[in-house]
Coordinates of C-alpha atoms and ligand atoms in Angstrom, one line a residue:
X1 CA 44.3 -36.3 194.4
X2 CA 41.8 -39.0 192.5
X3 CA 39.1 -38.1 189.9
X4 CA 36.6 -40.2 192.6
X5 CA 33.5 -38.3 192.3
X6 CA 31.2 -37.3 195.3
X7 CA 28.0 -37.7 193.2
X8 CA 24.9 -35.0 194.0
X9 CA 21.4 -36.5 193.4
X10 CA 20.7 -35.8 190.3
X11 CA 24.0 -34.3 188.8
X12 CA 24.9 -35.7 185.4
X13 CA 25.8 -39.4 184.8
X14 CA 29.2 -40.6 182.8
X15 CA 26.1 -41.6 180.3
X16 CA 25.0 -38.0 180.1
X17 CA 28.5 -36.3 179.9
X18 CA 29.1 -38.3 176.9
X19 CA 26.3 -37.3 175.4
X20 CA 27.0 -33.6 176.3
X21 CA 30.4 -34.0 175.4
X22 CA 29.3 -35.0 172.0
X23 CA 26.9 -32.5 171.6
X24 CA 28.9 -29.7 171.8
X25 CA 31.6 -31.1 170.4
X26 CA 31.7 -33.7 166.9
X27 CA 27.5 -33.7 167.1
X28 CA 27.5 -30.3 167.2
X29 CA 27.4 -29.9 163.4
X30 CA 24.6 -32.9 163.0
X31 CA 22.5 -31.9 165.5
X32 CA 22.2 -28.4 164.6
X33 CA 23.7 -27.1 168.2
X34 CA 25.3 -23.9 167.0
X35 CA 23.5 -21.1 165.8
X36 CA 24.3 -18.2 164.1
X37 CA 25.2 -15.4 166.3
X38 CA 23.9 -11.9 166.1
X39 CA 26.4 -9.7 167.6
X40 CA 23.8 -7.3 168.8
X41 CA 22.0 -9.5 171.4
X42 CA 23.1 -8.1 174.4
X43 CA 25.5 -10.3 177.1
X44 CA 26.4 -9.6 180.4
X45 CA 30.0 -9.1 179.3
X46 CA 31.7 -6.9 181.7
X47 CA 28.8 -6.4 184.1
X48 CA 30.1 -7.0 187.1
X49 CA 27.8 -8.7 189.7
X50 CA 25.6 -7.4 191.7
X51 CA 27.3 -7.0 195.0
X52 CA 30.7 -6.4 193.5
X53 CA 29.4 -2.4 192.1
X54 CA 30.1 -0.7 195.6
X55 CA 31.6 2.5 196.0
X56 CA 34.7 1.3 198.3
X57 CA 37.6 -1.1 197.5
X58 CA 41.0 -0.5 196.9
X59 CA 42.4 0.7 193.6
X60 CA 44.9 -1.1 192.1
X61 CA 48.6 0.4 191.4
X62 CA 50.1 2.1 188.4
X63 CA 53.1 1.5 186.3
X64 CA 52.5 -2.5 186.0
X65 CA 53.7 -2.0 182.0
X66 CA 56.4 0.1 183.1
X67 CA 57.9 -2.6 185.4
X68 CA 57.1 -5.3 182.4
X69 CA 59.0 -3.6 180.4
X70 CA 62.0 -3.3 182.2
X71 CA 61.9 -7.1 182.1
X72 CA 63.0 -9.4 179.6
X73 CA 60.8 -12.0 178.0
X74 CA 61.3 -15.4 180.3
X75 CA 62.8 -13.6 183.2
X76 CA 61.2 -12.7 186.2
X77 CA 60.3 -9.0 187.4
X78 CA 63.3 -7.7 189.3
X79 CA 63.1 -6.9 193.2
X80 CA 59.6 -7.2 194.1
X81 CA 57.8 -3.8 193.9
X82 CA 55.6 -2.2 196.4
X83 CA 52.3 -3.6 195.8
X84 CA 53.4 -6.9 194.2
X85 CA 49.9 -8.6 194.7
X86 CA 47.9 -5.6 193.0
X87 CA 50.8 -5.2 190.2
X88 CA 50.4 -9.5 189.6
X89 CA 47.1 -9.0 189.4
X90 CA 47.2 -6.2 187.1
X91 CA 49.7 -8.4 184.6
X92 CA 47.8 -11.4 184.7
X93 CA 44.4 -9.9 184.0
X94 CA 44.2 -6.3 183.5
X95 CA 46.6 -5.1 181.0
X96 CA 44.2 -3.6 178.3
X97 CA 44.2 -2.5 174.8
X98 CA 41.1 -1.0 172.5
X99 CA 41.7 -1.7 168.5
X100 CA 39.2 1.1 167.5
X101 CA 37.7 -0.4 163.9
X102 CA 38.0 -4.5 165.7
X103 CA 33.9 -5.9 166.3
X104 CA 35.4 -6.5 169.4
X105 CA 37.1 -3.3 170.5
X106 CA 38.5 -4.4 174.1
X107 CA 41.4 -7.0 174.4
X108 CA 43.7 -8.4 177.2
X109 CA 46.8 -10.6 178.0
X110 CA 44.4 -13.5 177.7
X111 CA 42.2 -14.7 174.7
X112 CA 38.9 -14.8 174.7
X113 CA 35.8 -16.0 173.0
X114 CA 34.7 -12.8 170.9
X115 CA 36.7 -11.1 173.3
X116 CA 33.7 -11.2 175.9
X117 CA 35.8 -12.3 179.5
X118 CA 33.6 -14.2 180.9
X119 CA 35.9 -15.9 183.4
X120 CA 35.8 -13.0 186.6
X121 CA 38.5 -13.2 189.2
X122 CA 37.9 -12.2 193.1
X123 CA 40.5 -11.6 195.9
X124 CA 39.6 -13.4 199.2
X125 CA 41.6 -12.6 202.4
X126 CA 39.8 -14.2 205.4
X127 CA 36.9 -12.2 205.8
X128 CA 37.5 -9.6 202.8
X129 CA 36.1 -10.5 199.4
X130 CA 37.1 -8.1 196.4
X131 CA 36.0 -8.2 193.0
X132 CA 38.8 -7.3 190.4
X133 CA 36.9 -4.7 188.0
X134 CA 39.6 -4.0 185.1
X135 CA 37.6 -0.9 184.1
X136 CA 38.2 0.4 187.6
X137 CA 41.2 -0.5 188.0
X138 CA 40.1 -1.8 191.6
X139 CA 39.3 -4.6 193.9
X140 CA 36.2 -4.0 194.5
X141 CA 34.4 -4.7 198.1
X142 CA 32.0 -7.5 197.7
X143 CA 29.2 -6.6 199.9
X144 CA 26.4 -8.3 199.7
X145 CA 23.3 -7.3 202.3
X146 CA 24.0 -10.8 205.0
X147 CA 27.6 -10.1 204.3
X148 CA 30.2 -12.1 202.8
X149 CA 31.5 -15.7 203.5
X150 CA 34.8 -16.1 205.0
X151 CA 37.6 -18.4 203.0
X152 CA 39.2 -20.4 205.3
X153 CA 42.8 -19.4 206.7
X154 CA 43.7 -15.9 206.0
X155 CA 45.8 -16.5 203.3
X156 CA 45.0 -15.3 199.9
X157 CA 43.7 -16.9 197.3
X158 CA 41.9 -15.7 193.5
X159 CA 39.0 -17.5 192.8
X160 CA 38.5 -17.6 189.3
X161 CA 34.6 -18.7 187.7
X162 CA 33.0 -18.3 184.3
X163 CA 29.6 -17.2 183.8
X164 CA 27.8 -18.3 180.8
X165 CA 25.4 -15.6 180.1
X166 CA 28.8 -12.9 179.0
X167 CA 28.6 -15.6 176.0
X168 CA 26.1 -15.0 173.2
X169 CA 23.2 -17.1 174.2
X170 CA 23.2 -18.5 170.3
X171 CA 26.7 -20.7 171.5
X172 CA 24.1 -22.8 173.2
X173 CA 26.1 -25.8 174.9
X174 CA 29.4 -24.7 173.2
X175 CA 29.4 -21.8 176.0
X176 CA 30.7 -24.9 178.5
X177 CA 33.9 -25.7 176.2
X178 CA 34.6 -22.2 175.8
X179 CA 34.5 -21.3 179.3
X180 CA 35.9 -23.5 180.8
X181 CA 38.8 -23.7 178.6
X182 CA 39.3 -20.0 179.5
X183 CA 39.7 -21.0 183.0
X184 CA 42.4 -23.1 182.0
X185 CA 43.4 -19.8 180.5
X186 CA 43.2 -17.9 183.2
X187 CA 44.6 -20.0 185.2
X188 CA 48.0 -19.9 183.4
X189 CA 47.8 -16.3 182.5
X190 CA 47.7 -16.1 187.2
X191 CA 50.4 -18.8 187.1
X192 CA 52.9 -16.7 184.6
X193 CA 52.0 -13.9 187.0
X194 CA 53.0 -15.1 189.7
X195 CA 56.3 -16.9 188.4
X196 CA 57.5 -13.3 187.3
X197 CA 56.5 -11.5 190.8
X198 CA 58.2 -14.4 192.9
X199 CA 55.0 -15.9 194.8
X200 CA 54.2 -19.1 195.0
X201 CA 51.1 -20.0 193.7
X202 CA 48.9 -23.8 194.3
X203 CA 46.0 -24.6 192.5
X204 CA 43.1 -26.4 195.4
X205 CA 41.2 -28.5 193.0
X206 CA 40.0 -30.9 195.9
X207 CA 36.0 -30.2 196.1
X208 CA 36.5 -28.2 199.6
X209 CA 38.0 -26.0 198.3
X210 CA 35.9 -25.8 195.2
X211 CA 32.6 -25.5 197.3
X212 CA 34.2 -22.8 199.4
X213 CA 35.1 -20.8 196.2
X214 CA 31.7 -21.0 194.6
X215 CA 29.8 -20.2 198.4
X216 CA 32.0 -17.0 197.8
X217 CA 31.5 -16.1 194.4
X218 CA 27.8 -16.9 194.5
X219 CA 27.3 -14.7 197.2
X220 CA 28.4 -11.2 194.7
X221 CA 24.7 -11.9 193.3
X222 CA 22.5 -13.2 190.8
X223 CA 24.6 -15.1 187.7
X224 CA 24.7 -18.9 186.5
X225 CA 28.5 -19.8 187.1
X226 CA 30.8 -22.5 186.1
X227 CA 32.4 -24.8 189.2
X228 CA 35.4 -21.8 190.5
X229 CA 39.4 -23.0 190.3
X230 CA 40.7 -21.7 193.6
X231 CA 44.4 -20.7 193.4
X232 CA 46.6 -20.1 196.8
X233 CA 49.1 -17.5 196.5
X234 CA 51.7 -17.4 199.6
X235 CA 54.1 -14.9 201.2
X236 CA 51.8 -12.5 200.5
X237 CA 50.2 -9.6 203.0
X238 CA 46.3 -8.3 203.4
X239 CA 45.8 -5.6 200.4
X240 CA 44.1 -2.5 201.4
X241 CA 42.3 -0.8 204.1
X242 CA 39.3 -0.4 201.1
X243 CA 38.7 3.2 200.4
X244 CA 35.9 5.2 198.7
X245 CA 37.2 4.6 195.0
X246 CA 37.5 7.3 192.6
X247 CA 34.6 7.7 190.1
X248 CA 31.2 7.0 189.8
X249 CA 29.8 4.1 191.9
X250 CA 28.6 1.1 189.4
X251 CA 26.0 -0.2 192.0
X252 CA 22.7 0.5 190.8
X253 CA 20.4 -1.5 188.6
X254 CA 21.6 -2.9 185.2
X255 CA 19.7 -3.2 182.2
X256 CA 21.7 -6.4 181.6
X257 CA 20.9 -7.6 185.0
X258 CA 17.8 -9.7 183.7
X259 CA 20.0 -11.8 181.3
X260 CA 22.0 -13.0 184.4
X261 CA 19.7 -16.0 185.1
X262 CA 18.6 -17.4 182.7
X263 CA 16.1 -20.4 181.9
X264 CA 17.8 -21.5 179.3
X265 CA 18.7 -25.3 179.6
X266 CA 21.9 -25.6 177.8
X267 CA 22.8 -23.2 180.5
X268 CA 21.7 -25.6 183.3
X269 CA 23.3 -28.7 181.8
X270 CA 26.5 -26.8 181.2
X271 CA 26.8 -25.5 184.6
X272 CA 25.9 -29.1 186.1
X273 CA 28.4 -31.1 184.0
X274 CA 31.0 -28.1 185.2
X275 CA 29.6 -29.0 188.7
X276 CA 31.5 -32.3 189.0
X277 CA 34.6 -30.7 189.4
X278 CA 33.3 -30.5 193.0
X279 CA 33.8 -34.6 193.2
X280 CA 37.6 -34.6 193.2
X281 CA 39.2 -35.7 196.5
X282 CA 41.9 -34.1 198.6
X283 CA 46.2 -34.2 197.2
X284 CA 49.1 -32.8 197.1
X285 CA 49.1 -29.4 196.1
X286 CA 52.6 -28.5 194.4
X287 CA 54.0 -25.3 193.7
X288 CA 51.9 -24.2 190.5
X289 CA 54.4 -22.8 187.6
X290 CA 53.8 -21.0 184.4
X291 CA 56.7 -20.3 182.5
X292 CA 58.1 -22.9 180.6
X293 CA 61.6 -24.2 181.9
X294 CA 64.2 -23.2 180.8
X295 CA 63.3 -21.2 177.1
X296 CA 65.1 -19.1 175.3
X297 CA 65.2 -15.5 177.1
X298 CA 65.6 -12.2 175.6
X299 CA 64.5 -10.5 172.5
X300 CA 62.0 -9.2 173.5
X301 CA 60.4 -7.9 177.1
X302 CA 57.1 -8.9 178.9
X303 CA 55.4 -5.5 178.7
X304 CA 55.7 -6.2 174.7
X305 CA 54.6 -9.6 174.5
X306 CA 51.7 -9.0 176.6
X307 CA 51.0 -6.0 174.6
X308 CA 50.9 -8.1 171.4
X309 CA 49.1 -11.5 172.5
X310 CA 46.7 -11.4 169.4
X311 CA 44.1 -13.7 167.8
X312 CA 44.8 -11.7 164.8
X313 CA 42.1 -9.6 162.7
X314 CA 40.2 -8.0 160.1
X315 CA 39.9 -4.5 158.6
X316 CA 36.8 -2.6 160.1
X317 CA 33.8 -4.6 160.2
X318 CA 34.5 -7.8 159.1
X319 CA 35.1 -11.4 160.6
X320 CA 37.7 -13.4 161.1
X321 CA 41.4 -12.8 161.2
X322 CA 43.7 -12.5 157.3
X323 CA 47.1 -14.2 157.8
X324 CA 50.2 -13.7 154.9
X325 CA 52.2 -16.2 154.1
X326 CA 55.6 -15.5 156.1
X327 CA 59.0 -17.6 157.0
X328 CA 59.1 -18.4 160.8
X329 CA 61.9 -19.7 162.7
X330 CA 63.3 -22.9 164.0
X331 CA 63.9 -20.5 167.8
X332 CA 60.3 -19.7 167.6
X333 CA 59.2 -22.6 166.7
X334 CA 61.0 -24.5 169.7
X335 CA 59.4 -22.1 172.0
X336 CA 56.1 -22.5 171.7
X337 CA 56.9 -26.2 172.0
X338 CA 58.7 -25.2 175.3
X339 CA 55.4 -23.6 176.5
X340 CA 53.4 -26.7 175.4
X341 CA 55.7 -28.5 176.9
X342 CA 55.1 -27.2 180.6
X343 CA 52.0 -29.6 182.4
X344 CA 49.0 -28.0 184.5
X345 CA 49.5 -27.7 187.7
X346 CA 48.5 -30.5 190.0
X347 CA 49.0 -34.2 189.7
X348 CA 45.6 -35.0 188.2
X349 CA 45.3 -32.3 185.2
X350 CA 48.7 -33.1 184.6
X351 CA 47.8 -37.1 184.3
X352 CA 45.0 -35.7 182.1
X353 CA 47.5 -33.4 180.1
X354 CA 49.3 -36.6 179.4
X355 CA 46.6 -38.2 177.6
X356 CA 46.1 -35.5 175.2
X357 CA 47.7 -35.7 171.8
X358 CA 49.6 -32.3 170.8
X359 CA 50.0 -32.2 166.3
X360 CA 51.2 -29.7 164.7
X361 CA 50.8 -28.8 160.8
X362 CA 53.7 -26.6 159.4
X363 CA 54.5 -24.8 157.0
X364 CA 57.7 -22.2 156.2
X365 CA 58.8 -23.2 159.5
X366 CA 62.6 -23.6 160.5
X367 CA 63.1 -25.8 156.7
X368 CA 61.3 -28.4 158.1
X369 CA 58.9 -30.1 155.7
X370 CA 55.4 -28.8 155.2
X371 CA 53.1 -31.6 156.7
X372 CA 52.0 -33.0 159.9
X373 CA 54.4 -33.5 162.7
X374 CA 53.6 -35.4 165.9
X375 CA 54.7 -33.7 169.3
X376 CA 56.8 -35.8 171.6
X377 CA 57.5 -33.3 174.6
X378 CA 59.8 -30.6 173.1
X379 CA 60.7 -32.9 170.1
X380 CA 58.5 -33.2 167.0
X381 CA 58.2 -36.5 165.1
X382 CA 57.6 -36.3 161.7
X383 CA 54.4 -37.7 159.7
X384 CA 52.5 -37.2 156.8
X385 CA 54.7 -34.8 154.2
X386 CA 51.4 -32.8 152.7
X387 CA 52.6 -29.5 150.6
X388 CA 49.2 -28.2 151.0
X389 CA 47.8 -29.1 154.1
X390 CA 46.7 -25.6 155.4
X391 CA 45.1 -25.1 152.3
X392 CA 43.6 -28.8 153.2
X393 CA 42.4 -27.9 156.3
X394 CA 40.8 -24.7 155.9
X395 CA 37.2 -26.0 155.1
X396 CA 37.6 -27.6 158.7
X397 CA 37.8 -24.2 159.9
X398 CA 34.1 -22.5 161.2
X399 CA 34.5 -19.1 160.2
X400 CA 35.0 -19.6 155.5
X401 CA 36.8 -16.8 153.7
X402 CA 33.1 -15.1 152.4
X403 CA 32.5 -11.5 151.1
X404 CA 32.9 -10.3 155.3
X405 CA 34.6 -12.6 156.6
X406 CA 38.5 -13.9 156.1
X407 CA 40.0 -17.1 158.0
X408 CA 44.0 -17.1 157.6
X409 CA 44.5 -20.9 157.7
X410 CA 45.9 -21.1 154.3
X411 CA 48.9 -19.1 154.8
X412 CA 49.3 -19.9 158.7
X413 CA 52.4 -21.2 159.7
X414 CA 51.9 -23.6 162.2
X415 CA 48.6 -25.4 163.4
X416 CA 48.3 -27.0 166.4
X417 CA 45.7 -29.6 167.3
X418 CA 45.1 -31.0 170.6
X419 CA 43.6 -34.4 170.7
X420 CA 42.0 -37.1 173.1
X421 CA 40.5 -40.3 173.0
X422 CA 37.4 -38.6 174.8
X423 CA 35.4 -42.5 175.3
X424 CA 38.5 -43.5 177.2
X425 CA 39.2 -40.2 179.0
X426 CA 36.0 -40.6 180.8
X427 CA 36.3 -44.4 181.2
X428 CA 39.6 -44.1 183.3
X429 CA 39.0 -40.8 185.1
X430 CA 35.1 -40.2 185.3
X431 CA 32.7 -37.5 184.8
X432 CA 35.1 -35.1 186.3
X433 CA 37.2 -35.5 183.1
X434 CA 35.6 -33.5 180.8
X435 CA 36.5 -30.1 182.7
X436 CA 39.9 -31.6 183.6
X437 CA 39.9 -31.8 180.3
X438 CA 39.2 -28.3 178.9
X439 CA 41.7 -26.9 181.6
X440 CA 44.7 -28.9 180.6
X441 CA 43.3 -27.3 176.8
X442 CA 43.4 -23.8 178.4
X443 CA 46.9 -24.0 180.3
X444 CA 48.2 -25.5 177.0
X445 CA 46.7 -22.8 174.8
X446 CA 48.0 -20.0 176.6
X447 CA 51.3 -21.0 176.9
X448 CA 51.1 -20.9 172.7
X449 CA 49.4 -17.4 172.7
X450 CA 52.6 -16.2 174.8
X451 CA 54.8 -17.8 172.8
X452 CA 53.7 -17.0 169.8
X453 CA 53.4 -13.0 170.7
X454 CA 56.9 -13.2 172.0
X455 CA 57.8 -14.0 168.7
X456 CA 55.5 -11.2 166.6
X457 CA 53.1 -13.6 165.7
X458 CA 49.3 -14.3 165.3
X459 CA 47.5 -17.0 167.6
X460 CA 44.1 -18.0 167.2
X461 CA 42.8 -20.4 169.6
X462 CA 39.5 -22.2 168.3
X463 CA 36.6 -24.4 169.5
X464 CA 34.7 -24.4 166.6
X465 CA 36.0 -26.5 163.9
X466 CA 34.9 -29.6 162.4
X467 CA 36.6 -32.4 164.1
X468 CA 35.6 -35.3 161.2
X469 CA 37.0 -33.4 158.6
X470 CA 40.3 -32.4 160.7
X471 CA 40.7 -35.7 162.0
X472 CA 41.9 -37.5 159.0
X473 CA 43.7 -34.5 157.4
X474 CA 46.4 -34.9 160.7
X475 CA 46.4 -38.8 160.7
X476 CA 44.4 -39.2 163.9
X477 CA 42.9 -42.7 164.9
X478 CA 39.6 -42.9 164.2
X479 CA 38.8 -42.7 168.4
X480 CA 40.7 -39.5 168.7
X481 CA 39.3 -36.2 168.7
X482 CA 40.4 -33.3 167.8
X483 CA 39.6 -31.2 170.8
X484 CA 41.1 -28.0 170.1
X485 CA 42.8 -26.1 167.7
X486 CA 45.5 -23.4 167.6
X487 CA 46.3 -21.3 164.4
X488 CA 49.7 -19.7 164.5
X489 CA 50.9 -17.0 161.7
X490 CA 51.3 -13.5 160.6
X491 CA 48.7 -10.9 160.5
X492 CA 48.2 -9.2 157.2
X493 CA 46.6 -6.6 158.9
X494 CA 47.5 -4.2 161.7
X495 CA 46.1 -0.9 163.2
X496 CA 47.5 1.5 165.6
X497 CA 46.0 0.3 169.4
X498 CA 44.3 2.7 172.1
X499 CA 46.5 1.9 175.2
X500 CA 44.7 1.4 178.6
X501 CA 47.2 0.2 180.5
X502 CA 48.2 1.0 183.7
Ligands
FMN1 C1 38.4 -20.8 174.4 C2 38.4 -19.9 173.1 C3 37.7 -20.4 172.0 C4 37.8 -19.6 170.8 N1 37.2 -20.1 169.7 C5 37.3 -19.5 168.5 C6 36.7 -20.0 167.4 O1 36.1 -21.1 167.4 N2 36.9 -19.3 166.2 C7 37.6 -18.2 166.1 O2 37.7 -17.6 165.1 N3 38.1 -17.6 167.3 C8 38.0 -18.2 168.5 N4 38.6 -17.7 169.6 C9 39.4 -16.5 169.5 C10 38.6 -15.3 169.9 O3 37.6 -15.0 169.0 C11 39.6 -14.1 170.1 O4 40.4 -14.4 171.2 C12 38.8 -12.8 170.4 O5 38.2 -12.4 169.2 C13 39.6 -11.7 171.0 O6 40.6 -11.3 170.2 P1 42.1 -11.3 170.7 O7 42.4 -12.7 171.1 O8 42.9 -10.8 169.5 O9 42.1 -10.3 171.8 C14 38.5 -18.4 170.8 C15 39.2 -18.0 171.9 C16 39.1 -18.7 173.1 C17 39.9 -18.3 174.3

């Protein structure tokens, strides 16, 4: 596959992403493009769309945590069970927890901005489109009044898109970064699914297969999405017939349903620069694999680490997430690398993923100094010795330590920053880039969140930051930005979880 672009009239130049790129990421600061957010402003979080509320679908199966937990961290699920597709499904996406006293009470497998989801996954067999509803624990029949576009082949595939109004409308243009790194997240989190049920999975970035996805999503109704990933899973038989699911049908009128389309115009220039993920051309499509190769197995099983994938957390009511200081390993420590270490599926994200620069700030890890260390694929090079460099970088950090709020990046054990010479990115590679960009962030991320949980540990992906004060803290070249950051350590505080899974 190439990054050549199939340009739409009037779809955003290399000029223009630059600009966006910089105003929702360094210029964000400077030119006043993140507000303060009021929790209470209603989002279309979990709404599903319109045309995805029927009464029929097909419920998904029970016991998916039973069968994790027979399974040891890093090893696949034994003989494949009855249901595989619904119980992949299920691990990848719908494994659910409720911390009662969090601000944000519901949380998954997968992080997510303020814990609002806002990347939706559909089934498509042929002619049968299904909405996976977590709270119904069902794919849910699509069925809009002209009825529902076929995807080509009767394969399967998930189609996974973001929809920028389940983000508080005060993120303005950072909803695009944070959404579509989630897809990078989701994407994974489908990717480890599918390792540990034995199917075969291929991400179809080509933009076919991208338009096909997005005629499919957009018909399930009214809703500003990003550009969909489409993943093809093989081996893998039609789910269903669809029966009347149990409970009350969701398919009336919403009162959130007028926040779906919005005339904002961050929204519009977000989801346009996500658009030119339609240009890319036609490649290979290799096998698409999540777990890292060859880690360290055991300890631990997947129902548990699943269970504890945390961004970490406050006491009842306030912001942010408390970390204590706390030795960690030189095992754990070579495991997340192991995770970073595994590319993005598909050639292109993958030559993407190789231009970003992975750093990692320790401290109290495996007796290795306390500084900045450079990432070389599983190996770490060491740089600037700095005894207090989480203490350094905590002012970089959005969310300050403040009579309701607590950030934990003074005691965290291990930061990771990914970086990229963004200017060249989109010199070599186009305006497709930028979203290549954030899902090679996403895939990376995840891989750490996993990792990290296997190993009882806090991991708080981030957007906001401020890059100019990071950048010099970690040594970075004055053309590198700091696109990402990952705060690794343990919680201070824990409270006993609701569990809703299945
Ligand atoms: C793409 C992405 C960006 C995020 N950005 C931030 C951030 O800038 N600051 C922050 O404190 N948390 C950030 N988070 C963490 C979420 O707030 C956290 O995942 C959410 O509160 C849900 O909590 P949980 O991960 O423990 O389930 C981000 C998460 C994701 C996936």
């Amino acid at each position: 596959m190439t990054a050549s672009a199939t340009t739409q009239p009037g779809a955003p130049t290399l000029a223009d992403i630059r600009r966006f790129a910089f105003r929702q990421g360094p210029g964000k600061g400077h030119l006043g493009e993140q507000h303060l957010v009021d929790d209470r402003a209603a989002t279309t979080s979990a709404l599903p769309p319109g045309w995805a509320r029927s009464a029929t679908g097909v419920p998904l199966p029970l016991g998916t945590h039973e069968l994790l937990s027979g399974t040891p961290y890093l090893e696949p699920v034994g003989p494949a069970p009855r249901d595989r597709l619904g119980h992949l499904l299920t691990t990848a996406f719908g494994l659910q927890r409720r911390e009662p006293s969090h601000r944000y009470a519901d949380h998954r497998s997968v992080a997510s901005g303020r814990a609002k989801f806002p990347v939706h996954a559909f089934l498509a067999q042929g002619p049968a489109v299904r909405y996976l509803d977590v709270y119904r624990h069902a794919l849910v029949d699509v069925t809009p009044p002209g009825g529902v576009p076929a995807v080509t082949g009767d394969g399967t595939s998930v189609l996974l898109a973001a929809r920028y109004s389940d983000l508080p409308a005060a993120y303005g243009r950072m909803r695009y970064a944070v959404t579509e790194v989630e897809l990078g997240v989701n994407l994974r989190s489908l990717c480890v699914a599918a390792d540990l049920f034995g199917v075969e999975a291929r991400l179809a970035l080509d933009g076919g297969s991208t338009a096909e996805a997005e005629t499919v999503v957009r018909s399930a109704g009214p809703g500003t999405w990003s550009a969909p990933l489409a993943v093809r899973l093989g081996g893998l038989g039609p789910v269903g017939p669809s029966t009347a699911l149990p409970g009350p049908a969701g398919n009336g009128p919403d009162s959130r349903d007028s926040l779906l389309e919005s005339d904002d115009p961050s929204v519009r220039d977000m989801a346009a620069v996500s658009a030119r993920r339609h240009g890319l051309s036609t490649g290979p499509q290799p096998p698409a694999r999540g777990l890292p190769e060859g880690g360290p197995a055991g300890g631990t099983d997947w129902a548990q680490v699943l269970w504890n994938r945390t961004a970490g957390r406050m006491p009842d009511q306030l912001y942010g997430f408390a970390l204590r200081p706390a030795e960690v390993s030189a095992d754990c420590l070579a495991d997340l690398l192991a995770w970073a270490d595994r590319p993005p599926p598909d050639r292109l994200l993958a030559e993407v993923a190789g231009r970003v620069r992975l750093t990692v700030a320790l401290q109290r890890v495996g007796g290795l100094p306390t500084g900045v260390h450079r990432v070389e694929g599983r190996e770490l090079t060491p740089g600037l010795v700095r005894p207090r460099i989480m203490a350094a970088l905590q002012p970089g950090f959005a969310q300050q330590p403040s009579p309701n709020t607590d950030s934990g990046m003074r005691h965290a054990a291990m930061v990771w920053v990914h970086s990229v010479d963004v200017d060249a990115l989109l010199d070599d590679f186009g305006p497709s880039a930028l979203g290549l960009l954030q899902l090679c962030l996403g895939w990376s991320v995840h891989g750490l969140c996993l990792a990290a949980a296997a190993h009882g540990l806090v991991a708080r992906p981030a957007r906001s930051f401020v890059e100019y004060h990071v950048q010099p803290l970690l040594g970075l070249r004055r053309e590198e930005t700091p696109v990402f950051m990952t705060v690794c350590g343990t919680s201070r505080f824990t409270e006993p979880m609701l569990d809703l899974r299945t």
